[in-house]
Amino acid sequence: MKKLQGAGLRGQSAGQTSLSTVEQEGSLRYLGYSIEDLAKNATFEEVAYLLLHGKLPKYEELKEFENELFALRKVPSSLLSVLESIPKDAHPMEVIRTIVSFMGVIEPEVSFDEQLKITKRLLGVTTSAIVYWYKFSHHSRKIDLHTEEKSIAAHFLKLLSEKDVPELNAKTLDVSLTLYAEHEFNASTFTGRVCASTMSDIYSCLTGAVGSLRGPLHGGANEEAMKMLEEINSIDEAKNYVSQKLDNKEKIMGFGHAVYSIKDPRSNIIKEYSKKLSLGHPDRVLHEVAEVIEDQMWSIKKLFPNTDFFHAPAYHYLGIPTKLFTPLFAIARIIGWSAHIYEQRDNNRIIRPSADYIGPEDRDWLDIDSR
Ligand SMILES: CC(C)(COP(=O)(O)OP(=O)(O)OC[C@H]1O[C@@H](n2cnc3c(N)ncnc32)[C@H](O)[C@@H]1OP(=O)(O)O)[C@@H](O)C(=O)NCCC(=O)NCCS
């Protein structure tokens, strides 16, 4: 089929933002701070504050923010009942979409002044609720959703493992949430902004964004990368895998990017954590196989791993079921989506582009009997 001209709006500006810059040569900055500096020095909560408030928090501001997030985590009992009715074979992104949408029913946004509180509430509620659904539907257990963990990363891992969380594990997930928090005008963020531009409520904007993130060409790639890595049992198998797939014209999930052309700056950061976690892990070969695939993709196709690829082994080492990979991306991205929704609302004009018509010329009407 002929490729549509300008398909995917690639390279075209669709508006202004002061939240992040994504540069083709492989640089990502949130409000001017490099992703490398943020991943190394900031916690996810600090990054969330930065994106939502437009500045890094002072010590007291950060403590207050963390306390607020902690206090707003409680999952309403009506939502627990909804979660208990969602079957095991539902896609977890459908569960996230339902959580966000249902929260909009029971705690609606009456005024835009409530937007910041709603973001904070959704961050905690989605984190707890997705684990609750997973344990209920897959292990028939109603878990206690209270932990003393202040960080979202440690809270999630503790709910999941029901054990104390090793420091490296908590740090890895914390960094991962920072990497996933924001990424300019990607498909899901743009979805959220289009919805926000109609002056709709924040839950509708976020529900739409979750729907866009679900697709395998966007957030779903980390899950697909994991499924692929699980098919490969050894380094030798990995060496032939890429050429076979490419010969069959299949895509290798977790590679390539719509904006970056030589590297995704987030990939090396999560790769380092995957490597650290792999040492001493019985599934160490998973990371080694991933490195072989990376080399092969570069030498055959000059394609580089995007952030999703090494997230797959890293999340596996953290004991996170593959099904929960994309929901974690969504939880982190609630921050970026919300910041974009606030920005859109602050200086709004309804987003309504035009299209280049490529259909038939003007025609005369034909009666049904003459067609
Ligand atoms: C991210 C992605 C959607 C970007 O899409 P895009 O900018 O439209 O890039 P294209 O799909 O046009 O790719 C350009 C070329 O590279 C190839 N390519 C891109 N990604 C590829 C991949 N992961 N595996 C194999 N080939 C790939 C395309 O087939 C195309 O080749 P062609 O010119 O011979 O047709 C695409 O790279 C992809 O589908 N990657 C896999 C899914 C993924 O990891 N998504 C997460 C993104 S963060």
Coordinates of C-alpha atoms and ligand atoms in Angstrom, one line a residue:
M1 CA 0.0 0.0 0.0
K2 CA 1.2 3.5 -0.9
K3 CA 2.6 5.4 2.2
L4 CA 0.4 8.4 3.1
Q5 CA 2.3 11.7 2.9
G6 CA 3.0 13.2 6.2
A7 CA 1.8 10.1 7.9
G8 CA 2.2 10.2 11.7
L9 CA 2.8 13.9 11.7
R10 CA 6.5 13.0 12.0
G11 CA 8.8 16.0 12.6
Q12 CA 5.9 18.5 12.7
S13 CA 5.4 20.7 15.7
A14 CA 1.9 20.4 17.1
G15 CA 2.2 23.1 19.7
Q16 CA 4.4 24.5 22.5
T17 CA 5.4 23.0 25.8
S18 CA 7.7 24.0 28.7
L19 CA 7.8 20.5 30.2
S20 CA 10.4 18.6 28.2
T21 CA 12.6 18.4 25.2
V22 CA 13.2 15.3 23.2
E23 CA 16.1 15.8 20.7
Q24 CA 16.7 13.6 17.7
E25 CA 20.4 12.9 18.6
G26 CA 19.4 11.3 21.9
S27 CA 18.8 13.9 24.6
L28 CA 15.9 14.2 26.9
R29 CA 15.4 17.0 29.5
Y30 CA 12.5 17.7 31.9
L31 CA 12.2 21.5 32.4
G32 CA 15.9 21.8 31.4
Y33 CA 17.3 19.0 33.6
S34 CA 18.9 16.1 31.8
I35 CA 17.3 12.7 32.3
E36 CA 20.8 11.4 33.3
D37 CA 21.0 13.9 36.1
L38 CA 17.5 13.3 37.2
A39 CA 17.8 9.5 37.2
K40 CA 21.1 9.7 39.2
N41 CA 20.2 12.4 41.7
A42 CA 16.4 12.7 42.1
T43 CA 13.7 10.4 43.5
F44 CA 10.6 9.8 41.4
E45 CA 8.6 12.0 43.8
E46 CA 11.1 14.8 43.3
V47 CA 10.7 14.5 39.5
A48 CA 6.9 14.4 39.9
Y49 CA 7.0 17.6 41.9
L50 CA 9.2 19.2 39.3
L51 CA 6.8 18.3 36.5
L52 CA 3.7 19.3 38.4
H53 CA 5.0 22.5 40.0
G54 CA 7.5 23.6 37.4
K55 CA 10.4 23.7 39.9
L56 CA 12.5 21.3 42.0
P57 CA 11.2 21.1 45.6
K58 CA 13.1 22.4 48.6
Y59 CA 13.5 19.8 51.4
E60 CA 10.4 20.8 53.3
E61 CA 8.3 21.0 50.1
L62 CA 9.4 17.5 49.1
K63 CA 8.5 16.0 52.6
E64 CA 5.1 17.7 52.4
F65 CA 4.5 16.4 48.9
E66 CA 5.5 12.8 49.9
N67 CA 3.2 13.0 53.0
E68 CA 0.3 14.2 50.8
L69 CA 0.9 11.3 48.3
F70 CA 1.0 8.9 51.2
A71 CA -2.3 10.2 52.7
L72 CA -4.1 10.2 49.4
R73 CA -3.3 6.5 48.6
K74 CA -6.4 4.9 50.1
V75 CA -8.4 2.9 47.6
P76 CA -12.2 3.5 48.0
S77 CA -14.2 0.3 48.9
S78 CA -16.4 0.7 45.8
L79 CA -13.4 0.6 43.6
L80 CA -12.2 -2.6 45.4
S81 CA -15.6 -4.2 44.5
V82 CA -15.2 -3.1 40.9
L83 CA -11.7 -4.7 40.8
E84 CA -13.0 -7.9 42.3
S85 CA -15.4 -8.2 39.4
I86 CA -12.8 -7.8 36.7
P87 CA -11.7 -11.2 35.3
K88 CA -8.2 -12.6 35.4
D89 CA -7.9 -12.6 31.6
A90 CA -8.6 -8.8 31.3
H91 CA -5.7 -6.9 29.9
P92 CA -4.2 -5.0 32.9
M93 CA -4.3 -1.8 30.8
E94 CA -8.1 -2.2 30.7
V95 CA -7.9 -2.4 34.5
I96 CA -5.9 0.8 34.7
R97 CA -8.3 2.5 32.3
T98 CA -11.2 1.3 34.4
I99 CA -9.6 2.5 37.7
V100 CA -9.0 6.0 36.3
S101 CA -12.5 6.2 34.7
F102 CA -14.2 4.8 37.8
M103 CA -12.4 7.3 40.1
G104 CA -13.9 10.0 37.9
V105 CA -17.3 8.7 38.6
I106 CA -17.0 8.5 42.4
E107 CA -14.7 11.5 42.9
P108 CA -15.5 13.7 39.9
E109 CA -13.5 16.9 39.1
V110 CA -16.0 19.6 40.0
S111 CA -13.6 22.4 39.3
F112 CA -10.2 22.6 37.6
D113 CA -8.8 23.8 41.0
E114 CA -8.9 20.2 42.0
Q115 CA -6.6 19.0 39.2
L116 CA -3.4 18.7 41.3
K117 CA -5.1 16.8 44.1
I118 CA -6.6 14.4 41.6
T119 CA -3.3 13.7 40.0
K120 CA -1.8 12.9 43.4
R121 CA -4.7 10.7 44.3
L122 CA -4.6 8.8 41.1
L123 CA -0.9 8.1 41.4
G124 CA -1.4 6.3 44.7
V125 CA -4.7 4.7 43.9
T126 CA -3.6 3.2 40.6
T127 CA -0.4 1.8 42.2
S128 CA -2.3 0.0 45.0
A129 CA -5.4 -0.9 42.9
I130 CA -3.5 -2.7 40.1
V131 CA -1.7 -4.9 42.6
Y132 CA -5.0 -5.6 44.5
W133 CA -6.6 -6.7 41.2
Y134 CA -3.7 -8.8 40.2
K135 CA -3.5 -10.6 43.6
F136 CA -7.3 -11.0 43.7
S137 CA -7.8 -12.3 40.2
H138 CA -4.6 -14.4 39.9
H139 CA -4.2 -15.7 43.5
S140 CA -7.7 -15.3 45.0
R141 CA -6.3 -13.1 47.8
K142 CA -7.5 -9.8 49.2
I143 CA -4.3 -8.1 50.2
D144 CA -3.9 -5.4 52.8
L145 CA -3.0 -2.2 50.8
H146 CA -1.3 -0.4 53.6
T147 CA 2.5 -0.2 53.7
E148 CA 4.7 2.2 55.5
E149 CA 6.8 2.8 52.3
K150 CA 6.8 6.5 51.4
S151 CA 8.1 6.0 47.8
I152 CA 5.6 4.8 45.2
A153 CA 8.3 2.4 43.9
A154 CA 8.9 0.7 47.2
H155 CA 5.2 0.7 48.0
F156 CA 4.4 -1.1 44.7
L157 CA 7.1 -3.7 45.2
K158 CA 6.2 -4.4 48.8
L159 CA 2.5 -4.9 47.9
L160 CA 3.5 -7.3 45.2
S161 CA 6.2 -9.3 47.0
E162 CA 4.7 -8.9 50.5
K163 CA 8.3 -8.9 51.7
D164 CA 10.8 -6.2 52.6
V165 CA 12.2 -4.6 49.4
P166 CA 15.9 -4.7 48.7
E167 CA 17.4 -1.2 48.2
L168 CA 18.6 -2.0 44.7
N169 CA 15.1 -3.1 43.7
A170 CA 13.4 0.0 45.1
K171 CA 16.0 2.2 43.4
T172 CA 15.6 0.4 40.1
L173 CA 11.9 0.9 40.0
D174 CA 12.2 4.5 41.2
V175 CA 14.6 5.3 38.4
S176 CA 12.3 3.5 35.9
L177 CA 9.3 5.7 37.0
T178 CA 11.5 8.7 36.4
L179 CA 12.4 7.5 32.9
Y180 CA 8.8 6.9 32.1
A181 CA 7.3 10.0 33.7
E182 CA 7.3 12.4 30.7
H183 CA 8.1 12.4 27.0
E184 CA 6.8 15.6 25.2
F185 CA 4.1 15.1 22.5
N186 CA 4.1 11.3 22.3
A187 CA 0.8 9.6 21.2
S188 CA -0.7 9.2 24.7
T189 CA 0.2 12.7 25.9
F190 CA -1.1 14.2 22.7
T191 CA -4.4 12.2 23.2
G192 CA -4.7 13.7 26.7
R193 CA -4.0 17.2 25.4
V194 CA -6.6 16.9 22.6
C195 CA -9.2 15.9 25.2
A196 CA -8.1 18.7 27.6
S197 CA -8.4 21.2 24.8
T198 CA -12.2 20.6 24.7
M199 CA -12.2 21.6 28.4
S200 CA -13.1 18.1 29.4
D201 CA -12.5 16.8 32.9
I202 CA -9.1 15.4 33.9
Y203 CA -10.3 11.8 34.3
S204 CA -11.6 11.7 30.7
C205 CA -8.2 13.1 29.4
L206 CA -6.3 10.5 31.4
T207 CA -8.6 7.7 30.4
G208 CA -8.0 8.5 26.7
A209 CA -4.3 8.7 27.3
V210 CA -4.2 5.2 28.9
G211 CA -6.0 3.9 25.8
S212 CA -3.3 5.3 23.5
L213 CA -0.5 4.0 25.7
R214 CA -1.9 0.5 25.6
G215 CA -1.0 -0.2 22.0
P216 CA 2.1 -2.3 21.3
L217 CA 3.7 0.5 19.2
H218 CA 3.7 2.7 22.3
G219 CA 3.7 1.5 26.0
G220 CA 2.9 -2.1 25.2
A221 CA 6.4 -2.6 23.8
N222 CA 8.0 -3.5 27.1
E223 CA 5.6 -6.5 27.5
E224 CA 6.2 -7.5 23.9
A225 CA 10.0 -7.3 24.4
M226 CA 9.7 -9.6 27.5
K227 CA 7.7 -12.2 25.5
M228 CA 10.3 -12.1 22.8
L229 CA 13.2 -12.5 25.3
E230 CA 11.4 -15.5 26.9
E231 CA 11.3 -17.3 23.5
I232 CA 15.1 -17.2 23.3
N233 CA 16.9 -19.8 25.4
S234 CA 20.6 -19.1 24.8
I235 CA 23.1 -16.7 23.5
D236 CA 23.5 -18.9 20.4
E237 CA 19.8 -18.7 19.7
A238 CA 19.9 -15.0 20.1
K239 CA 22.5 -14.6 17.4
N240 CA 20.2 -16.0 14.7
Y241 CA 17.0 -14.6 16.1
V242 CA 17.2 -11.1 14.8
S243 CA 18.1 -12.0 11.2
Q244 CA 15.3 -14.6 11.1
K245 CA 12.7 -12.1 12.3
L246 CA 13.9 -9.4 10.0
D247 CA 13.9 -11.8 7.0
N248 CA 10.2 -12.5 7.9
K249 CA 9.7 -8.7 7.9
E250 CA 8.7 -8.8 11.6
K251 CA 9.4 -5.9 14.0
I252 CA 11.6 -6.4 17.0
M253 CA 9.7 -4.8 19.9
G254 CA 11.6 -2.4 22.0
F255 CA 13.7 -1.1 19.1
G256 CA 13.4 2.1 17.0
H257 CA 11.9 5.4 17.9
A258 CA 9.7 8.0 16.2
V259 CA 12.0 10.9 17.3
Y260 CA 15.4 9.6 18.4
S261 CA 17.6 8.6 15.5
I262 CA 20.8 7.1 17.1
K263 CA 20.0 6.4 20.7
D264 CA 17.3 6.6 23.3
P265 CA 19.0 8.2 26.4
R266 CA 16.8 6.3 28.8
S267 CA 17.9 2.9 27.5
N268 CA 21.5 2.9 28.8
I269 CA 20.2 4.0 32.3
I270 CA 17.8 1.1 32.7
K271 CA 20.3 -1.3 31.0
E272 CA 22.8 -0.6 33.8
Y273 CA 20.2 -1.5 36.4
S274 CA 19.2 -4.6 34.5
K275 CA 22.8 -5.7 34.4
K276 CA 23.3 -5.1 38.2
L277 CA 20.2 -7.1 39.0
S278 CA 21.2 -9.9 36.6
L279 CA 24.3 -10.6 38.6
G280 CA 23.6 -13.6 40.8
H281 CA 20.1 -14.0 39.4
P282 CA 19.1 -17.5 38.1
D283 CA 17.8 -15.9 34.9
R284 CA 21.0 -14.0 34.3
V285 CA 21.0 -15.2 30.7
L286 CA 18.0 -12.9 30.0
H287 CA 20.1 -9.8 30.2
E288 CA 23.0 -11.4 28.2
V289 CA 20.5 -12.4 25.5
A290 CA 19.2 -8.8 25.5
E291 CA 22.7 -7.5 25.0
V292 CA 23.2 -9.8 22.0
I293 CA 19.9 -8.7 20.4
E294 CA 21.0 -5.1 20.9
D295 CA 24.3 -5.7 19.1
Q296 CA 22.6 -7.6 16.3
M297 CA 20.0 -5.0 15.7
W298 CA 22.6 -2.3 15.5
S299 CA 24.9 -4.2 13.1
I300 CA 22.1 -5.4 10.8
K301 CA 19.6 -2.6 10.9
K302 CA 21.3 0.3 12.7
L303 CA 18.4 0.3 15.1
F304 CA 18.9 1.0 18.9
P305 CA 16.9 -0.1 21.9
N306 CA 14.3 2.3 23.1
T307 CA 13.5 2.7 26.8
D308 CA 11.2 -0.4 26.7
F309 CA 13.7 -3.0 25.7
F310 CA 16.0 -3.2 28.8
H311 CA 13.0 -2.5 31.0
A312 CA 11.9 -6.0 30.2
P313 CA 14.8 -7.9 31.9
A314 CA 15.0 -5.2 34.7
Y315 CA 11.3 -5.6 35.6
H316 CA 11.6 -9.4 35.4
Y317 CA 14.5 -9.3 37.9
L318 CA 12.3 -7.2 40.2
G319 CA 9.7 -10.0 40.2
I320 CA 7.1 -8.0 38.3
P321 CA 4.8 -10.2 36.3
T322 CA 4.9 -9.3 32.6
K323 CA 1.3 -8.3 32.6
L324 CA 2.1 -5.4 35.0
F325 CA 4.9 -3.9 32.9
T326 CA 2.7 -1.5 30.8
P327 CA 0.5 -0.5 33.8
L328 CA 3.7 0.7 35.6
F329 CA 4.6 2.9 32.6
A330 CA 1.0 4.3 32.8
I331 CA 1.3 5.0 36.5
A332 CA 4.6 7.0 36.0
R333 CA 3.1 8.8 33.0
I334 CA 0.1 10.0 35.0
I335 CA 2.5 12.7 36.1
G336 CA 3.6 13.8 32.6
W337 CA 0.0 13.5 31.2
S338 CA -1.3 15.6 34.1
A339 CA 1.4 18.3 33.7
H340 CA 0.5 18.5 30.0
I341 CA -3.2 18.7 30.8
Y342 CA -2.6 21.6 33.2
E343 CA -0.4 23.3 30.6
Q344 CA -3.1 22.9 27.9
R345 CA -5.8 24.3 30.2
D346 CA -3.6 27.3 31.2
N347 CA -3.4 28.5 27.6
N348 CA -6.1 26.7 25.7
R349 CA -7.4 26.7 22.2
I350 CA -9.3 23.7 21.0
I351 CA -7.0 21.4 19.0
R352 CA -8.7 21.0 15.6
P353 CA -6.2 20.4 12.7
S354 CA -7.4 20.1 9.2
A355 CA -6.8 17.2 6.7
D356 CA -5.6 17.0 3.1
Y357 CA -8.5 15.4 1.2
I358 CA -7.4 12.6 -1.0
G359 CA -10.9 11.1 -1.8
P360 CA -13.0 11.2 -5.0
E361 CA -13.7 14.4 -6.9
D362 CA -17.1 16.1 -6.4
R363 CA -19.9 13.8 -7.7
D364 CA -23.5 13.9 -8.5
W365 CA -25.9 12.2 -6.2
L366 CA -27.0 8.7 -7.3
D367 CA -30.4 7.3 -6.4
I368 CA -30.2 3.9 -4.6
D369 CA -31.7 2.1 -7.7
S370 CA -29.1 3.6 -10.1
R371 CA -25.9 2.6 -8.1
Ligands
LIG1 C1 8.7 3.2 17.6 C2 8.2 3.0 16.2 C3 6.7 2.9 16.2 C4 8.6 4.3 15.4 O1 7.9 4.2 14.2 P1 8.3 5.1 12.9 O2 8.9 6.3 13.3 O3 7.0 5.2 12.2 O4 9.4 4.2 12.2 P2 9.1 3.3 11.0 O5 8.1 2.2 11.5 O6 8.7 4.0 9.8 O7 10.5 2.6 10.8 C5 11.4 3.0 9.9 C6 12.1 1.8 9.3 O8 12.7 1.0 10.4 C7 12.1 -0.2 10.5 N1 11.9 -0.5 11.9 C8 11.5 0.4 12.9 N2 11.4 -0.1 14.0 C9 11.7 -1.4 13.9 C10 11.8 -2.5 14.8 N3 11.5 -2.4 16.0 N4 12.1 -3.7 14.3 C11 12.4 -3.9 12.9 N5 12.3 -2.9 12.1 C12 12.0 -1.7 12.5 C13 10.7 -0.1 9.8 O9 10.3 -1.4 9.4 C14 11.0 0.8 8.7 O10 11.7 0.1 7.7 P3 11.4 0.4 6.2 O11 11.8 1.8 5.9 O12 12.2 -0.6 5.5 O13 9.9 0.2 6.0 C15 8.8 1.8 15.5 O14 10.2 1.9 15.6 C16 8.4 0.5 16.2 O15 7.3 0.0 15.8 N6 9.2 -0.1 17.1 C17 8.7 -1.2 17.8 C18 7.7 -0.9 18.9 C19 8.3 -0.2 20.1 O16 9.4 -0.6 20.6 N7 7.6 0.9 20.5 C20 8.1 1.7 21.7 C21 8.5 3.0 21.3 S1 9.2 3.9 22.6

